[in-house]
Amino acid sequence: MDSPFAVLKFLILKTPFILRTVLYHALSLSPTSSKWDLRTTLIVNIVRDMLTNSPPSTISKQQKDTLRDPGIKGKMWVSKVTMPAPSEDAVRDLLFETIDALKQENEEYSRPALVPVEAEWTGYRAGVADNAPELSISEAEKYENLMKEVTSDVTLLYFHGGAYYLMDPCTQRSATSKYSNLTGGRVLSVRYRLAPQNPFPAALLDALVSYLSLLYPPAGALHKPVPASHIVITGDSAGGNLSLVLLQALLQIHRAAPAGNVPTVVFHGKVVELPLPAGVALSPPSLDLTRCMPSTENNAQYNYLPPPSISPTKSPPCTIWPTDPPRADLFCEGSALCHPLVSPLAAKSWEGSPPIFVVCGEEMLTDECKAFVQKAAKQRVRAVWEQYEAMPHCFSLLLEGNAGGAMSFDSWSDFVKRAVQSPEEIVTRGEFITAKNLVRRPVEVYKLMDMSDEDILVRMRNARQKMIECAATAC
């Protein structure tokens, strides 16, 4: 929406729809009446209607609309930084070697250059009003003030969601400042390159540079070296995907190193080690870009995201889409859709991973999240799983003030702090949280999905083939 007037116009046009939604909820005629309060019902149904019934728009417009900077005000410190690209190609070459080592078939991918990576250090700013203006001081002074309010060792490396082609750190500031407040730490929110202009693995290369820059600050950086044991990688939706593919890349780099040795790489002229982070916290991650799992369709009543049949690849043509030459997916070549660093659901091994936390609703991504957590737990990864009954995608961010969302934030922050301060206390566990009354019920993490890894991979490959064929015939 371009302005408050546009929002008002939209709501006026949708008045009959809104009234019908309220009536159905009040009379318990809606399938979600017993699970949702009225506020949740209105928000989810309005967002769903906007995403599925709005006139088609180009990828350029969709992207532009989600990159508008709302400004900085209120209870947040934001210090904008740029992490320079290393002059040597060692990091880039290492990533390509890792991609090739994880190939399962004949996957094709582009070979992006190393570029400077922009990011925002975000922290909580206490003692000011919600509309307090940003101070007119330098970025370095903002960072100094931010650090004065940090009360823990937690450093979050955060990747935003948006299907890899939408959103920006500027749109997630309210979330990242909340993350900082909940953990007492600081957040580095990364402006990774977006598709379709920058397909896989550009975002992953930016993520790897960001991680290395935390560990080994380049000249002129505002921060001091951050121990890997203080870093928790976190993200939502596509940002959760990026978090996990970064982790899988690091795990593969460790697997390829000589036994007993920490792998190294040349970064800004120095040979440095590549340790694993303290943990990964996800809410909820997008793990399967083929969208082949049953929950994609089965959980439609609780979902607002468009079904796979309404694909952004079918958007009206513009300067950035379709690409030249054309490809089957906005983010990657069709052949790469099942690569473990594109769809981490296809990864064979998570052994050796640090602890992982996944929170999910009852939504499109539920099955892929369950399958991932189950596999990780079976491979002796300490995995914490929380599922909230009848909740939509990214409910804790969408439904601000929702009691379930607040509970999930508390669980998320508890995991993050434990991962840094007392990792030995983290144990594998799973819980299902009931709607409305929020009763926690234990679930068996090792039995979340009744589907084998082999069956899942077959489903993914079949779905990939259909996507490639559909792109070729413009179906």
Short mmCIF file of C-alpha atoms in Angstrom, two decimals:
data_model
loop_
_atom_site.label_atom_id
_atom_site.label_comp_id
_atom_site.label_asym_id
_atom_site.label_seq_id
_atom_site.Cartn_x
_atom_site.Cartn_y
_atom_site.Cartn_z
CA MET A 1 0.00 0.00 0.00
CA ASP A 2 1.46 3.33 -1.08
CA SER A 3 -0.18 5.61 1.52
CA PRO A 4 -2.65 5.76 4.43
CA PHE A 5 -5.26 6.83 1.87
CA ALA A 6 -4.63 3.67 -0.13
CA VAL A 7 -5.06 1.57 3.02
CA LEU A 8 -8.32 3.35 3.85
CA LYS A 9 -9.58 2.87 0.30
CA PHE A 10 -8.73 -0.83 0.44
CA LEU A 11 -10.56 -1.29 3.75
CA ILE A 12 -13.64 0.54 2.46
CA LEU A 13 -13.75 -1.67 -0.62
CA LYS A 14 -13.39 -4.72 1.60
CA THR A 15 -16.11 -3.71 4.08
CA PRO A 16 -18.59 -6.41 2.92
CA PHE A 17 -15.84 -9.03 3.12
CA ILE A 18 -14.83 -7.84 6.60
CA LEU A 19 -18.42 -7.81 7.87
CA ARG A 20 -19.02 -11.31 6.50
CA THR A 21 -15.83 -12.53 8.20
CA VAL A 22 -16.93 -11.03 11.54
CA LEU A 23 -20.40 -12.56 11.23
CA TYR A 24 -19.13 -16.04 10.37
CA HIS A 25 -16.72 -15.91 13.29
CA ALA A 26 -19.37 -14.69 15.75
CA LEU A 27 -21.82 -17.41 14.69
CA SER A 28 -19.09 -20.10 14.75
CA LEU A 29 -19.66 -20.78 11.06
CA SER A 30 -16.00 -20.40 10.17
CA PRO A 31 -13.77 -23.52 10.33
CA THR A 32 -11.34 -21.52 12.48
CA SER A 33 -13.88 -20.09 14.95
CA SER A 34 -12.93 -22.54 17.69
CA LYS A 35 -9.20 -21.90 17.23
CA TRP A 36 -8.83 -18.15 16.61
CA ASP A 37 -9.98 -14.97 18.29
CA LEU A 38 -11.67 -12.30 16.16
CA ARG A 39 -8.50 -10.24 15.73
CA THR A 40 -6.55 -13.21 14.36
CA THR A 41 -9.47 -14.10 12.08
CA LEU A 42 -9.61 -10.60 10.59
CA ILE A 43 -5.84 -10.23 10.12
CA VAL A 44 -5.31 -13.62 8.48
CA ASN A 45 -8.35 -13.37 6.22
CA ILE A 46 -7.55 -9.83 5.08
CA VAL A 47 -3.91 -10.69 4.37
CA ARG A 48 -4.96 -13.87 2.55
CA ASP A 49 -7.42 -11.92 0.42
CA MET A 50 -4.78 -9.31 -0.42
CA LEU A 51 -2.22 -11.92 -1.46
CA THR A 52 -4.53 -14.17 -3.46
CA ASN A 53 -7.13 -11.85 -4.98
CA SER A 54 -5.24 -8.63 -5.73
CA PRO A 55 -4.63 -7.77 -9.40
CA PRO A 56 -1.41 -9.32 -10.72
CA SER A 57 1.66 -7.11 -10.34
CA THR A 58 5.19 -7.40 -11.66
CA ILE A 59 8.06 -8.79 -9.62
CA SER A 60 9.68 -5.34 -9.87
CA LYS A 61 6.69 -3.69 -8.22
CA GLN A 62 6.30 -6.38 -5.57
CA GLN A 63 9.97 -6.04 -4.69
CA LYS A 64 9.93 -2.24 -4.66
CA ASP A 65 6.85 -2.13 -2.44
CA THR A 66 8.59 -4.23 0.24
CA LEU A 67 11.85 -2.28 0.21
CA ARG A 68 10.42 1.06 1.39
CA ASP A 69 12.29 2.28 4.44
CA PRO A 70 9.78 3.22 7.18
CA GLY A 71 12.44 5.18 9.02
CA ILE A 72 13.99 4.68 12.44
CA LYS A 73 12.19 5.77 15.58
CA GLY A 74 11.29 4.56 19.01
CA LYS A 75 12.86 1.82 21.07
CA MET A 76 15.68 0.81 18.76
CA TRP A 77 19.28 1.62 18.02
CA VAL A 78 20.23 1.06 14.38
CA SER A 79 23.77 1.48 13.09
CA LYS A 80 24.20 0.95 9.35
CA VAL A 81 27.41 -0.76 8.25
CA THR A 82 29.03 -2.18 5.14
CA MET A 83 31.24 -5.25 5.32
CA PRO A 84 33.85 -5.01 2.54
CA ALA A 85 34.36 -7.87 0.14
CA PRO A 86 37.72 -9.61 0.60
CA SER A 87 40.18 -8.85 -2.18
CA GLU A 88 41.01 -12.53 -2.69
CA ASP A 89 38.54 -15.13 -4.02
CA ALA A 90 39.22 -17.82 -1.41
CA VAL A 91 35.81 -17.56 0.29
CA ARG A 92 34.02 -17.59 -3.06
CA ASP A 93 36.02 -20.57 -4.28
CA LEU A 94 35.39 -22.45 -1.03
CA LEU A 95 31.65 -21.93 -1.37
CA PHE A 96 31.61 -23.20 -4.96
CA GLU A 97 33.63 -26.26 -3.89
CA THR A 98 31.07 -26.87 -1.15
CA ILE A 99 28.14 -26.55 -3.55
CA ASP A 100 29.78 -28.99 -5.95
CA ALA A 101 30.52 -31.47 -3.14
CA LEU A 102 26.85 -31.49 -2.14
CA LYS A 103 25.48 -31.94 -5.65
CA GLN A 104 23.15 -34.90 -5.91
CA GLU A 105 22.59 -34.72 -9.66
CA ASN A 106 23.51 -32.31 -12.45
CA GLU A 107 22.48 -29.10 -10.69
CA GLU A 108 23.41 -25.85 -12.39
CA TYR A 109 24.03 -22.55 -10.63
CA SER A 110 25.42 -19.09 -11.28
CA ARG A 111 28.81 -17.97 -9.96
CA PRO A 112 28.33 -14.55 -8.37
CA ALA A 113 31.17 -12.22 -7.49
CA LEU A 114 32.08 -11.20 -3.98
CA VAL A 115 30.58 -7.79 -3.18
CA PRO A 116 30.43 -5.53 -0.12
CA VAL A 117 27.57 -6.62 2.14
CA GLU A 118 25.39 -4.03 3.84
CA ALA A 119 23.84 -4.72 7.23
CA GLU A 120 22.27 -3.04 10.23
CA TRP A 121 23.40 -3.46 13.79
CA THR A 122 20.21 -3.33 15.84
CA GLY A 123 19.77 -3.05 19.58
CA TYR A 124 17.08 -2.13 22.06
CA ARG A 125 16.85 1.52 23.09
CA ALA A 126 15.33 1.79 26.55
CA GLY A 127 13.73 4.77 28.22
CA VAL A 128 12.32 6.50 25.15
CA ALA A 129 8.84 6.88 23.70
CA ASP A 130 7.63 4.70 20.84
CA ASN A 131 7.84 7.68 18.48
CA ALA A 132 11.17 9.04 19.71
CA PRO A 133 13.21 10.26 16.71
CA GLU A 134 16.55 8.75 15.76
CA LEU A 135 19.46 10.79 17.08
CA SER A 136 21.43 12.84 14.53
CA ILE A 137 24.79 11.27 15.31
CA SER A 138 27.28 9.18 13.34
CA GLU A 139 26.82 5.46 12.72
CA ALA A 140 29.81 4.82 14.99
CA GLU A 141 28.18 6.81 17.80
CA LYS A 142 24.92 4.93 17.29
CA TYR A 143 26.82 1.67 17.64
CA GLU A 144 28.52 2.92 20.82
CA ASN A 145 25.13 3.79 22.31
CA LEU A 146 23.73 0.43 21.21
CA MET A 147 26.56 -1.42 22.95
CA LYS A 148 26.00 0.52 26.18
CA GLU A 149 22.58 -1.14 26.44
CA VAL A 150 23.74 -4.68 25.59
CA THR A 151 23.58 -6.86 28.70
CA SER A 152 24.57 -10.31 27.40
CA ASP A 153 27.12 -12.00 25.13
CA VAL A 154 24.44 -12.92 22.58
CA THR A 155 25.11 -11.82 19.00
CA LEU A 156 22.38 -12.72 16.52
CA LEU A 157 23.20 -13.05 12.83
CA TYR A 158 19.74 -12.41 11.38
CA PHE A 159 18.40 -13.05 7.87
CA HIS A 160 14.99 -11.65 6.95
CA GLY A 161 12.24 -13.53 5.15
CA GLY A 162 10.51 -12.67 1.90
CA ALA A 163 10.85 -15.69 -0.44
CA TYR A 164 14.37 -14.52 -1.36
CA TYR A 165 13.02 -11.73 -3.58
CA LEU A 166 11.20 -9.45 -1.12
CA MET A 167 11.86 -7.55 2.11
CA ASP A 168 14.90 -5.92 3.67
CA PRO A 169 16.49 -5.30 7.07
CA CYS A 170 14.66 -1.97 7.19
CA THR A 171 11.28 -3.75 7.16
CA GLN A 172 12.25 -5.99 10.08
CA ARG A 173 13.58 -3.41 12.54
CA SER A 174 10.71 -3.77 15.00
CA ALA A 175 11.36 -7.52 15.10
CA THR A 176 15.14 -7.27 15.45
CA SER A 177 14.91 -4.64 18.18
CA LYS A 178 12.53 -6.97 20.01
CA TYR A 179 14.99 -9.85 19.58
CA SER A 180 17.67 -7.64 21.12
CA ASN A 181 15.45 -6.73 24.05
CA LEU A 182 14.47 -10.35 24.71
CA THR A 183 18.05 -11.65 24.68
CA GLY A 184 19.94 -8.63 26.02
CA GLY A 185 22.16 -8.96 22.97
CA ARG A 186 22.72 -7.29 19.61
CA VAL A 187 21.53 -8.21 16.13
CA LEU A 188 23.38 -7.99 12.82
CA SER A 189 20.59 -7.90 10.23
CA VAL A 190 22.01 -8.61 6.78
CA ARG A 191 20.97 -7.01 3.49
CA TYR A 192 21.73 -10.04 1.33
CA ARG A 193 21.30 -9.89 -2.43
CA LEU A 194 17.79 -10.60 -3.68
CA ALA A 195 16.54 -12.73 -6.55
CA PRO A 196 15.67 -12.78 -9.37
CA GLN A 197 18.46 -10.31 -10.15
CA ASN A 198 20.88 -12.27 -7.94
CA PRO A 199 20.02 -15.98 -8.00
CA PHE A 200 21.50 -18.75 -5.87
CA PRO A 201 24.11 -18.72 -4.39
CA ALA A 202 24.50 -14.91 -4.13
CA ALA A 203 22.57 -14.68 -0.83
CA LEU A 204 24.55 -17.59 0.63
CA LEU A 205 27.84 -15.98 -0.36
CA ASP A 206 26.74 -12.76 1.38
CA ALA A 207 25.74 -14.78 4.45
CA LEU A 208 29.14 -16.47 4.60
CA VAL A 209 30.95 -13.12 4.29
CA SER A 210 28.73 -11.74 7.09
CA TYR A 211 29.54 -14.67 9.38
CA LEU A 212 33.26 -14.37 8.73
CA SER A 213 33.07 -10.60 9.27
CA LEU A 214 31.59 -11.16 12.72
CA LEU A 215 34.40 -13.54 13.60
CA TYR A 216 37.18 -11.50 11.99
CA PRO A 217 36.21 -7.82 11.65
CA PRO A 218 37.77 -6.20 8.58
CA ALA A 219 39.61 -2.89 8.87
CA GLY A 220 37.31 -0.07 9.93
CA ALA A 221 34.61 -2.33 11.41
CA LEU A 222 32.68 -0.97 14.37
CA HIS A 223 32.64 -4.28 16.25
CA LYS A 224 35.38 -6.33 17.89
CA PRO A 225 35.87 -10.03 17.03
CA VAL A 226 32.86 -12.09 18.10
CA PRO A 227 33.59 -15.64 19.33
CA ALA A 228 31.62 -18.28 17.42
CA SER A 229 30.32 -19.48 20.80
CA HIS A 230 28.46 -16.16 21.12
CA ILE A 231 26.82 -16.25 17.67
CA VAL A 232 23.35 -17.64 17.07
CA ILE A 233 22.18 -17.65 13.45
CA THR A 234 18.49 -16.84 13.14
CA GLY A 235 15.88 -16.10 10.51
CA ASP A 236 12.27 -16.48 9.51
CA SER A 237 10.83 -18.13 6.39
CA ALA A 238 13.37 -17.61 3.57
CA GLY A 239 15.70 -16.18 6.21
CA GLY A 240 15.35 -19.47 8.05
CA ASN A 241 16.30 -21.21 4.82
CA LEU A 242 19.38 -19.02 4.50
CA SER A 243 20.29 -19.72 8.14
CA LEU A 244 20.16 -23.47 7.58
CA VAL A 245 21.95 -23.52 4.24
CA LEU A 246 24.73 -21.45 5.82
CA LEU A 247 24.89 -24.03 8.60
CA GLN A 248 24.86 -26.92 6.10
CA ALA A 249 27.66 -25.25 4.11
CA LEU A 250 29.72 -24.87 7.30
CA LEU A 251 29.07 -28.50 8.22
CA GLN A 252 30.18 -29.66 4.77
CA ILE A 253 33.32 -27.52 5.01
CA HIS A 254 34.05 -29.25 8.33
CA ARG A 255 33.37 -32.68 6.82
CA ALA A 256 35.84 -31.93 4.02
CA ALA A 257 38.63 -30.85 6.40
CA PRO A 258 41.27 -33.33 7.61
CA ALA A 259 40.03 -35.31 10.60
CA GLY A 260 40.48 -33.44 13.86
CA ASN A 261 41.23 -30.10 12.18
CA VAL A 262 39.12 -26.95 12.13
CA PRO A 263 38.84 -25.84 8.48
CA THR A 264 40.51 -22.60 7.39
CA VAL A 265 40.11 -20.05 4.61
CA VAL A 266 41.92 -16.89 3.54
CA PHE A 267 39.82 -13.85 4.49
CA HIS A 268 41.11 -10.31 3.95
CA GLY A 269 44.63 -11.61 3.52
CA LYS A 270 44.73 -13.79 6.64
CA VAL A 271 44.30 -17.52 7.12
CA VAL A 272 41.41 -17.87 9.56
CA GLU A 273 39.47 -20.75 11.07
CA LEU A 274 35.81 -21.46 10.24
CA PRO A 275 34.20 -22.62 13.51
CA LEU A 276 30.54 -23.52 13.92
CA PRO A 277 28.14 -21.08 15.66
CA ALA A 278 26.60 -21.59 19.09
CA GLY A 279 23.20 -22.45 17.66
CA VAL A 280 20.51 -21.79 15.10
CA ALA A 281 17.00 -20.48 15.95
CA LEU A 282 14.32 -20.51 13.27
CA SER A 283 10.76 -19.22 13.07
CA PRO A 284 9.74 -21.07 10.82
CA PRO A 285 12.21 -21.93 8.06
CA SER A 286 11.30 -22.53 4.42
CA LEU A 287 13.09 -25.79 3.69
CA ASP A 288 11.59 -27.08 0.44
CA LEU A 289 11.42 -24.77 -2.56
CA THR A 290 9.51 -27.40 -4.56
CA ARG A 291 6.59 -27.06 -2.09
CA CYS A 292 5.79 -30.77 -2.40
CA MET A 293 4.83 -31.71 1.17
CA PRO A 294 1.17 -32.45 2.07
CA SER A 295 0.80 -29.54 4.51
CA THR A 296 1.21 -27.14 1.59
CA GLU A 297 -2.41 -27.94 0.71
CA ASN A 298 -3.76 -29.65 3.84
CA ASN A 299 -3.28 -26.65 6.15
CA ALA A 300 -4.85 -24.10 3.80
CA GLN A 301 -7.54 -23.08 6.30
CA TYR A 302 -4.90 -21.70 8.67
CA ASN A 303 -2.72 -20.20 5.99
CA TYR A 304 -2.59 -16.82 4.26
CA LEU A 305 0.22 -17.50 1.81
CA PRO A 306 -0.85 -18.26 -1.77
CA PRO A 307 -0.86 -21.95 -2.74
CA PRO A 308 1.87 -23.24 -5.10
CA SER A 309 -0.56 -22.85 -8.01
CA ILE A 310 -0.32 -19.06 -7.54
CA SER A 311 3.40 -18.79 -8.20
CA PRO A 312 5.33 -15.52 -8.46
CA THR A 313 6.94 -16.99 -11.58
CA LYS A 314 3.60 -16.32 -13.30
CA SER A 315 3.74 -12.58 -12.56
CA PRO A 316 3.42 -10.17 -15.49
CA PRO A 317 6.73 -9.62 -17.30
CA CYS A 318 9.00 -6.75 -16.28
CA THR A 319 12.64 -5.73 -16.52
CA ILE A 320 13.80 -8.35 -13.99
CA TRP A 321 11.42 -11.26 -14.71
CA PRO A 322 11.40 -13.46 -16.71
CA THR A 323 15.18 -13.62 -16.76
CA ASP A 324 17.25 -13.91 -19.92
CA PRO A 325 17.74 -16.79 -20.44
CA PRO A 326 14.54 -17.83 -18.63
CA ARG A 327 14.59 -20.17 -15.63
CA ALA A 328 11.96 -22.17 -13.76
CA ASP A 329 12.27 -20.42 -10.41
CA LEU A 330 12.92 -16.87 -9.24
CA PHE A 331 15.66 -17.99 -6.86
CA CYS A 332 17.59 -20.65 -8.75
CA GLU A 333 17.90 -22.78 -11.84
CA GLY A 334 15.21 -25.44 -12.00
CA SER A 335 17.82 -28.18 -11.85
CA ALA A 336 19.03 -26.85 -8.47
CA LEU A 337 15.69 -26.88 -6.65
CA CYS A 338 16.59 -30.07 -4.75
CA HIS A 339 20.18 -29.11 -3.98
CA PRO A 340 20.77 -29.20 -0.19
CA LEU A 341 21.95 -25.57 -0.21
CA VAL A 342 18.73 -24.50 -1.96
CA SER A 343 16.23 -26.81 -0.26
CA PRO A 344 17.90 -27.99 2.98
CA LEU A 345 15.15 -30.57 3.43
CA ALA A 346 17.18 -32.59 0.90
CA ALA A 347 20.37 -32.52 2.99
CA LYS A 348 21.53 -36.00 3.95
CA SER A 349 23.35 -35.13 7.15
CA TRP A 350 23.15 -32.64 10.01
CA GLU A 351 25.55 -34.57 12.22
CA GLY A 352 27.86 -32.35 14.23
CA SER A 353 25.44 -29.42 14.16
CA PRO A 354 25.11 -27.09 17.13
CA PRO A 355 21.69 -27.02 18.85
CA ILE A 356 18.71 -26.04 16.69
CA PHE A 357 15.38 -24.46 17.68
CA VAL A 358 12.38 -24.50 15.32
CA VAL A 359 8.99 -22.93 16.02
CA CYS A 360 6.14 -23.44 13.57
CA GLY A 361 2.40 -23.03 13.30
CA GLU A 362 -0.08 -25.32 11.55
CA GLU A 363 0.68 -24.01 8.08
CA MET A 364 2.17 -24.66 4.66
CA LEU A 365 5.68 -25.30 5.95
CA THR A 366 4.73 -27.59 8.83
CA ASP A 367 5.60 -30.92 7.21
CA GLU A 368 8.99 -29.84 5.93
CA CYS A 369 9.86 -28.39 9.34
CA LYS A 370 8.77 -31.60 11.08
CA ALA A 371 10.78 -33.76 8.69
CA PHE A 372 13.89 -31.64 9.20
CA VAL A 373 13.69 -31.60 13.00
CA GLN A 374 13.06 -35.35 13.10
CA LYS A 375 16.07 -36.06 10.88
CA ALA A 376 18.34 -33.75 12.88
CA ALA A 377 17.28 -35.33 16.17
CA LYS A 378 17.86 -38.84 14.83
CA GLN A 379 21.37 -37.72 13.84
CA ARG A 380 22.10 -36.72 17.45
CA VAL A 381 21.60 -33.00 16.98
CA ARG A 382 19.99 -31.37 20.02
CA ALA A 383 16.77 -30.17 18.42
CA VAL A 384 13.98 -28.21 20.11
CA TRP A 385 10.59 -28.24 18.37
CA GLU A 386 7.51 -26.16 19.18
CA GLN A 387 4.33 -26.25 17.12
CA TYR A 388 1.40 -23.92 17.78
CA GLU A 389 -2.01 -25.28 16.86
CA ALA A 390 -3.89 -23.46 14.06
CA MET A 391 -1.32 -20.68 13.82
CA PRO A 392 -0.38 -19.22 10.40
CA HIS A 393 3.03 -18.62 8.86
CA CYS A 394 5.32 -16.39 10.97
CA PHE A 395 2.46 -15.85 13.42
CA SER A 396 4.64 -14.27 16.10
CA LEU A 397 5.57 -11.49 13.66
CA LEU A 398 2.19 -11.15 11.94
CA LEU A 399 -0.04 -11.24 15.03
CA GLU A 400 1.67 -8.75 17.32
CA GLY A 401 0.21 -8.99 20.81
CA ASN A 402 -1.08 -12.53 20.28
CA ALA A 403 -0.57 -14.64 23.43
CA GLY A 404 0.76 -17.58 21.43
CA GLY A 405 3.17 -15.31 19.63
CA ALA A 406 4.42 -13.94 22.95
CA MET A 407 4.91 -17.49 24.23
CA SER A 408 6.87 -18.45 21.12
CA PHE A 409 9.08 -15.37 21.50
CA ASP A 410 9.82 -16.39 25.09
CA SER A 411 10.77 -19.93 24.03
CA TRP A 412 12.91 -18.61 21.20
CA SER A 413 14.79 -16.17 23.44
CA ASP A 414 15.26 -18.79 26.17
CA PHE A 415 16.89 -21.10 23.61
CA VAL A 416 19.13 -18.35 22.25
CA LYS A 417 20.38 -17.36 25.69
CA ARG A 418 21.00 -20.98 26.69
CA ALA A 419 22.87 -21.66 23.43
CA VAL A 420 25.35 -18.92 24.35
CA GLN A 421 25.41 -19.01 28.14
CA SER A 422 24.71 -22.65 29.09
CA PRO A 423 24.55 -24.88 25.99
CA GLU A 424 24.88 -28.03 28.09
CA GLU A 425 21.33 -27.38 29.37
CA ILE A 426 19.76 -27.76 25.91
CA VAL A 427 18.16 -31.16 25.33
CA THR A 428 16.10 -32.52 22.46
CA ARG A 429 12.39 -32.01 23.13
CA GLY A 430 9.14 -31.31 21.34
CA GLU A 431 5.87 -29.63 22.30
CA PHE A 432 2.49 -29.01 20.72
CA ILE A 433 0.82 -25.88 22.08
CA THR A 434 -2.97 -25.89 21.86
CA ALA A 435 -4.93 -22.98 20.42
CA LYS A 436 -6.42 -20.30 22.69
CA ASN A 437 -5.70 -21.97 26.07
CA LEU A 438 -2.01 -22.53 25.16
CA VAL A 439 -1.55 -25.85 26.93
CA ARG A 440 1.86 -27.39 26.28
CA ARG A 441 1.71 -31.06 25.32
CA PRO A 442 4.89 -33.09 24.83
CA VAL A 443 5.42 -34.76 21.45
CA GLU A 444 7.95 -37.34 20.33
CA VAL A 445 10.51 -35.47 18.20
CA TYR A 446 11.74 -38.73 16.67
CA LYS A 447 8.23 -39.51 15.36
CA LEU A 448 6.99 -36.21 13.95
CA MET A 449 6.60 -37.49 10.37
CA ASP A 450 5.50 -40.84 8.99
CA MET A 451 7.45 -40.42 5.76
CA SER A 452 10.95 -41.66 4.98
CA ASP A 453 13.78 -39.43 3.79
CA GLU A 454 13.81 -41.37 0.52
CA ASP A 455 10.08 -40.80 -0.06
CA ILE A 456 10.48 -37.10 0.64
CA LEU A 457 13.34 -36.79 -1.84
CA VAL A 458 11.29 -38.59 -4.51
CA ARG A 459 8.40 -36.16 -3.92
CA MET A 460 10.79 -33.22 -4.20
CA ARG A 461 12.31 -34.45 -7.44
CA ASN A 462 8.91 -35.14 -8.97
CA ALA A 463 7.73 -31.66 -8.00
CA ARG A 464 10.91 -30.14 -9.41
CA GLN A 465 10.33 -31.87 -12.73
CA LYS A 466 6.77 -30.54 -12.89
CA MET A 467 8.03 -27.02 -12.19
CA ILE A 468 10.62 -27.29 -14.96
CA GLU A 469 8.05 -28.62 -17.42
CA CYS A 470 5.54 -25.96 -16.45
CA ALA A 471 8.11 -23.21 -16.98
CA ALA A 472 8.99 -24.62 -20.40
CA THR A 473 5.35 -24.70 -21.53
CA ALA A 474 4.23 -21.51 -19.74
CA CYS A 475 1.44 -23.45 -18.04
#
